[in-house]
Amino acid sequence: MGNLKAAGRQYPQTLPSCHSSSKSSPSLTCFHGQLSDPHHLDAVQQAELAVMDSESQYDEHDEAIDIGYPGHIGCDMKTLFLIRHAKSSWDDAALPDRDRPLDDRGERDVAKMGKRLVERNVKADLIMSSPAKRALATAVVIAKMLDYKRKDIVVNHRLYAGQMDDLLDVIQELDHKLERVMLVGHNPELTELAQYLSTEITHMPTCAIAEFTFHAKSWSAIGKSKPDQVTLDHPKKSDP
């Protein structure tokens, strides 16, 4: 199928359900509120239950769309949120790791953390998630609570089972117009990246949110200088 060029790199086109464009990559797909993989539906429905969503179920046959970043005009500040997925279930030992859903505590925790973001009036220009069921379910709840459109959630396969350097590459390749970006992923790479960006963070438990503010015009500068501000929040931390 040839290659797609995205963010200065060449990627083989491996997702035929995605429409090609100069801004798309096979490792990236936008989420319509559904995925072409029906195994993700249970996690999404469970996540929506956590915020009492009464909307109709998703059509699992809809295909992915091109990436359309809803970002604002860039400024000299960039805010990065690293979000570890909420607690997942191990009840079914036969499930592949990628397909494990959130458990009951995980659903409660992500709703709790989403509420804290709302109370702080946090907004996101881009929410990007690992394709793993537990990460995507976490992203869906947070997006819902922040009034971020489900269709604009970007699923990036480099956020699953990757290395810290993979996450840093994803960040540094972001459009400079974006100011506030959330990455929803996994340990150990999330904690390793958080530690790399700031020695103030030693561990990210499930559903933890690490927030970094940088004085930078471009995301390519992230990781090359210290952040101006760092905060870490997680479900077991006392409410402010």
Tab-separated table of C-alpha atoms in Angstrom:
chain	number	residue	atom	x	y	z
A	1	MET	CA	0.000	0.000	0.000
A	2	GLY	CA	3.003	2.289	0.111
A	3	ASN	CA	4.095	4.594	2.896
A	4	LEU	CA	2.548	7.537	4.642
A	5	LYS	CA	4.712	10.463	5.693
A	6	ALA	CA	3.835	11.906	9.109
A	7	ALA	CA	5.798	14.218	11.371
A	8	GLY	CA	8.921	13.852	9.238
A	9	ARG	CA	8.922	10.030	9.352
A	10	GLN	CA	7.936	7.259	6.965
A	11	TYR	CA	5.472	4.670	8.230
A	12	PRO	CA	4.160	1.636	6.318
A	13	GLN	CA	0.411	1.889	5.802
A	14	THR	CA	-0.979	-1.070	7.757
A	15	LEU	CA	-4.486	0.123	8.611
A	16	PRO	CA	-6.563	-0.088	5.422
A	17	SER	CA	-9.639	1.255	7.252
A	18	CYS	CA	-7.984	4.687	7.558
A	19	HIS	CA	-8.271	7.273	4.840
A	20	SER	CA	-4.887	8.563	3.706
A	21	SER	CA	-3.939	12.183	4.105
A	22	SER	CA	-0.791	14.210	4.651
A	23	LYS	CA	-1.655	14.390	8.359
A	24	SER	CA	-2.378	10.706	8.936
A	25	SER	CA	-0.241	7.780	10.019
A	26	PRO	CA	-1.071	4.081	10.289
A	27	SER	CA	-0.154	4.220	13.962
A	28	LEU	CA	-2.778	6.929	14.480
A	29	THR	CA	-6.546	6.723	14.118
A	30	CYS	CA	-9.313	8.964	15.345
A	31	PHE	CA	-12.026	7.491	17.546
A	32	HIS	CA	-15.643	8.045	16.440
A	33	GLY	CA	-17.005	6.790	19.722
A	34	GLN	CA	-16.370	3.375	18.233
A	35	LEU	CA	-13.499	1.314	16.863
A	36	SER	CA	-13.378	-1.067	13.933
A	37	ASP	CA	-12.275	-3.727	16.442
A	38	PRO	CA	-15.486	-4.851	18.229
A	39	HIS	CA	-13.500	-6.176	21.209
A	40	HIS	CA	-13.047	-2.579	22.382
A	41	LEU	CA	-16.772	-1.990	22.760
A	42	ASP	CA	-17.173	-3.535	26.205
A	43	ALA	CA	-14.510	-1.291	27.681
A	44	VAL	CA	-16.016	1.804	26.130
A	45	GLN	CA	-19.474	0.907	27.392
A	46	GLN	CA	-18.086	0.233	30.885
A	47	ALA	CA	-16.257	3.550	30.837
A	48	GLU	CA	-19.365	5.419	29.792
A	49	LEU	CA	-21.296	3.808	32.638
A	50	ALA	CA	-18.851	5.420	35.032
A	51	VAL	CA	-20.210	8.823	34.054
A	52	MET	CA	-23.824	7.622	33.637
A	53	ASP	CA	-23.852	8.095	29.894
A	54	SER	CA	-27.246	7.339	28.383
A	55	GLU	CA	-26.290	7.745	24.744
A	56	SER	CA	-26.908	4.934	22.280
A	57	GLN	CA	-24.366	2.165	21.770
A	58	TYR	CA	-21.686	2.632	19.162
A	59	ASP	CA	-21.776	1.141	15.674
A	60	GLU	CA	-18.802	-1.189	15.594
A	61	HIS	CA	-18.716	-1.204	11.788
A	62	ASP	CA	-17.893	2.487	11.322
A	63	GLU	CA	-14.365	3.047	10.099
A	64	ALA	CA	-11.652	5.321	11.411
A	65	ILE	CA	-11.258	8.823	10.061
A	66	ASP	CA	-8.331	11.101	9.340
A	67	ILE	CA	-6.689	12.888	12.207
A	68	GLY	CA	-8.065	16.360	12.714
A	69	TYR	CA	-6.317	18.140	15.530
A	70	PRO	CA	-8.685	20.560	17.294
A	71	GLY	CA	-5.800	22.595	18.727
A	72	HIS	CA	-5.604	26.299	19.354
A	73	ILE	CA	-3.073	28.684	17.868
A	74	GLY	CA	0.284	27.957	19.473
A	75	CYS	CA	1.787	30.042	22.236
A	76	ASP	CA	5.015	29.970	24.238
A	77	MET	CA	3.660	27.474	26.789
A	78	LYS	CA	3.037	23.750	26.384
A	79	THR	CA	1.214	21.623	28.945
A	80	LEU	CA	1.646	17.849	28.867
A	81	PHE	CA	-0.556	15.425	30.810
A	82	LEU	CA	0.709	11.865	31.197
A	83	ILE	CA	-2.217	9.688	32.283
A	84	ARG	CA	-1.816	6.078	33.317
A	85	HIS	CA	-4.882	3.952	32.581
A	86	ALA	CA	-7.246	3.199	35.470
A	87	LYS	CA	-7.113	-0.150	37.288
A	88	SER	CA	-7.929	-3.057	35.019
A	89	SER	CA	-9.486	-6.456	35.580
A	90	TRP	CA	-7.548	-9.727	35.723
A	91	ASP	CA	-10.680	-11.874	36.150
A	92	ASP	CA	-10.346	-13.578	32.781
A	93	ALA	CA	-6.867	-15.078	32.614
A	94	ALA	CA	-7.425	-16.095	28.985
A	95	LEU	CA	-7.802	-12.506	27.781
A	96	PRO	CA	-4.850	-11.054	25.886
A	97	ASP	CA	-3.217	-8.174	27.755
A	98	ARG	CA	-4.454	-5.658	25.209
A	99	ASP	CA	-8.092	-6.687	25.771
A	100	ARG	CA	-8.289	-6.401	29.553
A	101	PRO	CA	-11.120	-4.022	30.606
A	102	LEU	CA	-11.350	-1.666	33.556
A	103	ASP	CA	-12.542	-3.197	36.795
A	104	ASP	CA	-15.096	-1.577	39.098
A	105	ARG	CA	-12.471	0.348	41.028
A	106	GLY	CA	-10.923	1.551	37.798
A	107	GLU	CA	-14.239	2.952	36.613
A	108	ARG	CA	-14.718	4.777	39.914
A	109	ASP	CA	-11.167	6.096	39.896
A	110	VAL	CA	-11.258	7.538	36.382
A	111	ALA	CA	-14.565	9.270	37.112
A	112	LYS	CA	-12.980	10.711	40.269
A	113	MET	CA	-9.908	11.958	38.428
A	114	GLY	CA	-12.004	13.378	35.605
A	115	LYS	CA	-14.051	15.316	38.145
A	116	ARG	CA	-10.872	16.816	39.602
A	117	LEU	CA	-9.801	17.979	36.141
A	118	VAL	CA	-13.218	19.554	35.600
A	119	GLU	CA	-13.012	21.347	38.945
A	120	ARG	CA	-9.699	22.851	37.826
A	121	ASN	CA	-11.250	23.864	34.496
A	122	VAL	CA	-8.668	21.819	32.594
A	123	LYS	CA	-9.106	21.647	28.829
A	124	ALA	CA	-7.348	19.511	26.236
A	125	ASP	CA	-6.488	20.362	22.642
A	126	LEU	CA	-5.627	16.724	21.977
A	127	ILE	CA	-6.267	13.441	23.807
A	128	MET	CA	-4.150	10.572	22.498
A	129	SER	CA	-4.559	7.002	23.743
A	130	SER	CA	-2.971	3.612	23.546
A	131	PRO	CA	-5.172	1.140	21.632
A	132	ALA	CA	-5.382	-1.145	24.689
A	133	LYS	CA	-8.938	-1.507	25.966
A	134	ARG	CA	-8.165	-0.257	29.492
A	135	ALA	CA	-6.352	2.852	28.205
A	136	LEU	CA	-9.003	3.732	25.647
A	137	ALA	CA	-11.754	3.300	28.240
A	138	THR	CA	-9.876	5.709	30.513
A	139	ALA	CA	-9.507	8.217	27.680
A	140	VAL	CA	-13.215	8.027	26.809
A	141	VAL	CA	-14.327	8.899	30.343
A	142	ILE	CA	-11.908	11.803	30.644
A	143	ALA	CA	-12.884	13.116	27.220
A	144	LYS	CA	-16.567	12.921	28.151
A	145	MET	CA	-16.052	14.888	31.342
A	146	LEU	CA	-13.901	17.545	29.665
A	147	ASP	CA	-16.404	18.026	26.812
A	148	TYR	CA	-13.796	16.755	24.382
A	149	LYS	CA	-15.383	15.075	21.359
A	150	ARG	CA	-14.981	11.304	21.215
A	151	LYS	CA	-14.298	11.458	17.499
A	152	ASP	CA	-11.201	13.550	18.199
A	153	ILE	CA	-9.541	10.973	20.456
A	154	VAL	CA	-6.437	9.815	18.587
A	155	VAL	CA	-5.421	6.171	19.002
A	156	ASN	CA	-1.660	5.798	18.662
A	157	HIS	CA	-0.224	2.296	18.605
A	158	ARG	CA	3.160	3.615	19.726
A	159	LEU	CA	1.624	4.242	23.157
A	160	TYR	CA	1.182	0.503	23.763
A	161	ALA	CA	4.035	-1.839	24.763
A	162	GLY	CA	6.622	0.723	23.711
A	163	GLN	CA	9.669	2.312	25.257
A	164	MET	CA	10.105	5.670	26.943
A	165	ASP	CA	11.879	6.951	23.832
A	166	ASP	CA	8.818	6.065	21.747
A	167	LEU	CA	6.630	8.256	23.948
A	168	LEU	CA	9.118	11.101	23.787
A	169	ASP	CA	9.198	10.821	19.984
A	170	VAL	CA	5.393	11.031	19.876
A	171	ILE	CA	5.474	14.180	22.006
A	172	GLN	CA	8.250	15.876	20.066
A	173	GLU	CA	6.412	15.256	16.787
A	174	LEU	CA	3.211	16.992	17.926
A	175	ASP	CA	1.855	19.947	15.955
A	176	HIS	CA	3.247	23.154	17.457
A	177	LYS	CA	-0.246	24.684	17.353
A	178	LEU	CA	-1.368	22.365	20.148
A	179	GLU	CA	-0.980	23.801	23.640
A	180	ARG	CA	-2.474	21.159	25.984
A	181	VAL	CA	-1.999	17.468	25.192
A	182	MET	CA	-3.008	14.360	27.142
A	183	LEU	CA	-1.365	10.972	26.558
A	184	VAL	CA	-3.131	7.941	28.046
A	185	GLY	CA	-0.876	4.936	28.347
A	186	HIS	CA	0.926	2.394	30.489
A	187	ASN	CA	3.718	1.666	32.917
A	188	PRO	CA	6.637	1.239	33.018
A	189	GLU	CA	7.201	3.668	30.157
A	190	LEU	CA	4.922	6.407	31.534
A	191	THR	CA	6.694	6.478	34.901
A	192	GLU	CA	10.071	6.334	33.166
A	193	LEU	CA	9.152	9.322	31.006
A	194	ALA	CA	7.778	11.253	33.978
A	195	GLN	CA	11.020	10.607	35.867
A	196	TYR	CA	13.034	11.691	32.843
A	197	LEU	CA	11.111	14.966	32.627
A	198	SER	CA	11.239	15.657	36.374
A	199	THR	CA	12.949	14.075	39.368
A	200	GLU	CA	9.941	15.157	41.456
A	201	ILE	CA	8.001	12.108	40.224
A	202	THR	CA	9.098	8.641	41.326
A	203	HIS	CA	6.063	6.499	40.485
A	204	MET	CA	2.727	6.747	38.676
A	205	PRO	CA	0.046	4.448	40.150
A	206	THR	CA	-3.020	3.478	38.127
A	207	CYS	CA	-5.079	6.465	36.999
A	208	ALA	CA	-2.347	8.892	38.040
A	209	ILE	CA	-2.099	12.170	36.129
A	210	ALA	CA	1.275	13.871	35.844
A	211	GLU	CA	1.090	17.439	34.539
A	212	PHE	CA	4.102	19.284	33.130
A	213	THR	CA	4.157	22.892	31.989
A	214	PHE	CA	6.998	23.994	29.726
A	215	HIS	CA	8.048	27.380	28.421
A	216	ALA	CA	8.391	26.297	24.801
A	217	LYS	CA	7.086	27.282	21.372
A	218	SER	CA	7.439	23.787	19.950
A	219	TRP	CA	6.882	20.282	21.294
A	220	SER	CA	10.238	19.335	19.802
A	221	ALA	CA	11.831	21.135	22.762
A	222	ILE	CA	10.182	18.875	25.342
A	223	GLY	CA	12.728	16.728	27.134
A	224	LYS	CA	15.568	19.121	26.368
A	225	SER	CA	14.875	21.474	29.277
A	226	LYS	CA	13.261	21.250	32.686
A	227	PRO	CA	9.518	21.969	33.042
A	228	ASP	CA	8.440	25.210	34.718
A	229	GLN	CA	5.825	23.410	36.803
A	230	VAL	CA	5.149	19.774	37.744
A	231	THR	CA	2.175	18.260	39.554
A	232	LEU	CA	1.138	14.673	40.220
A	233	ASP	CA	-2.360	13.584	41.182
A	234	HIS	CA	-3.784	10.102	41.720
A	235	PRO	CA	-6.977	8.545	43.125
A	236	LYS	CA	-5.586	7.810	46.598
A	237	LYS	CA	-4.431	11.391	47.058
A	238	SER	CA	-6.766	13.397	49.273
A	239	ASP	CA	-9.187	15.717	47.534
A	240	PRO	CA	-8.058	19.365	47.711
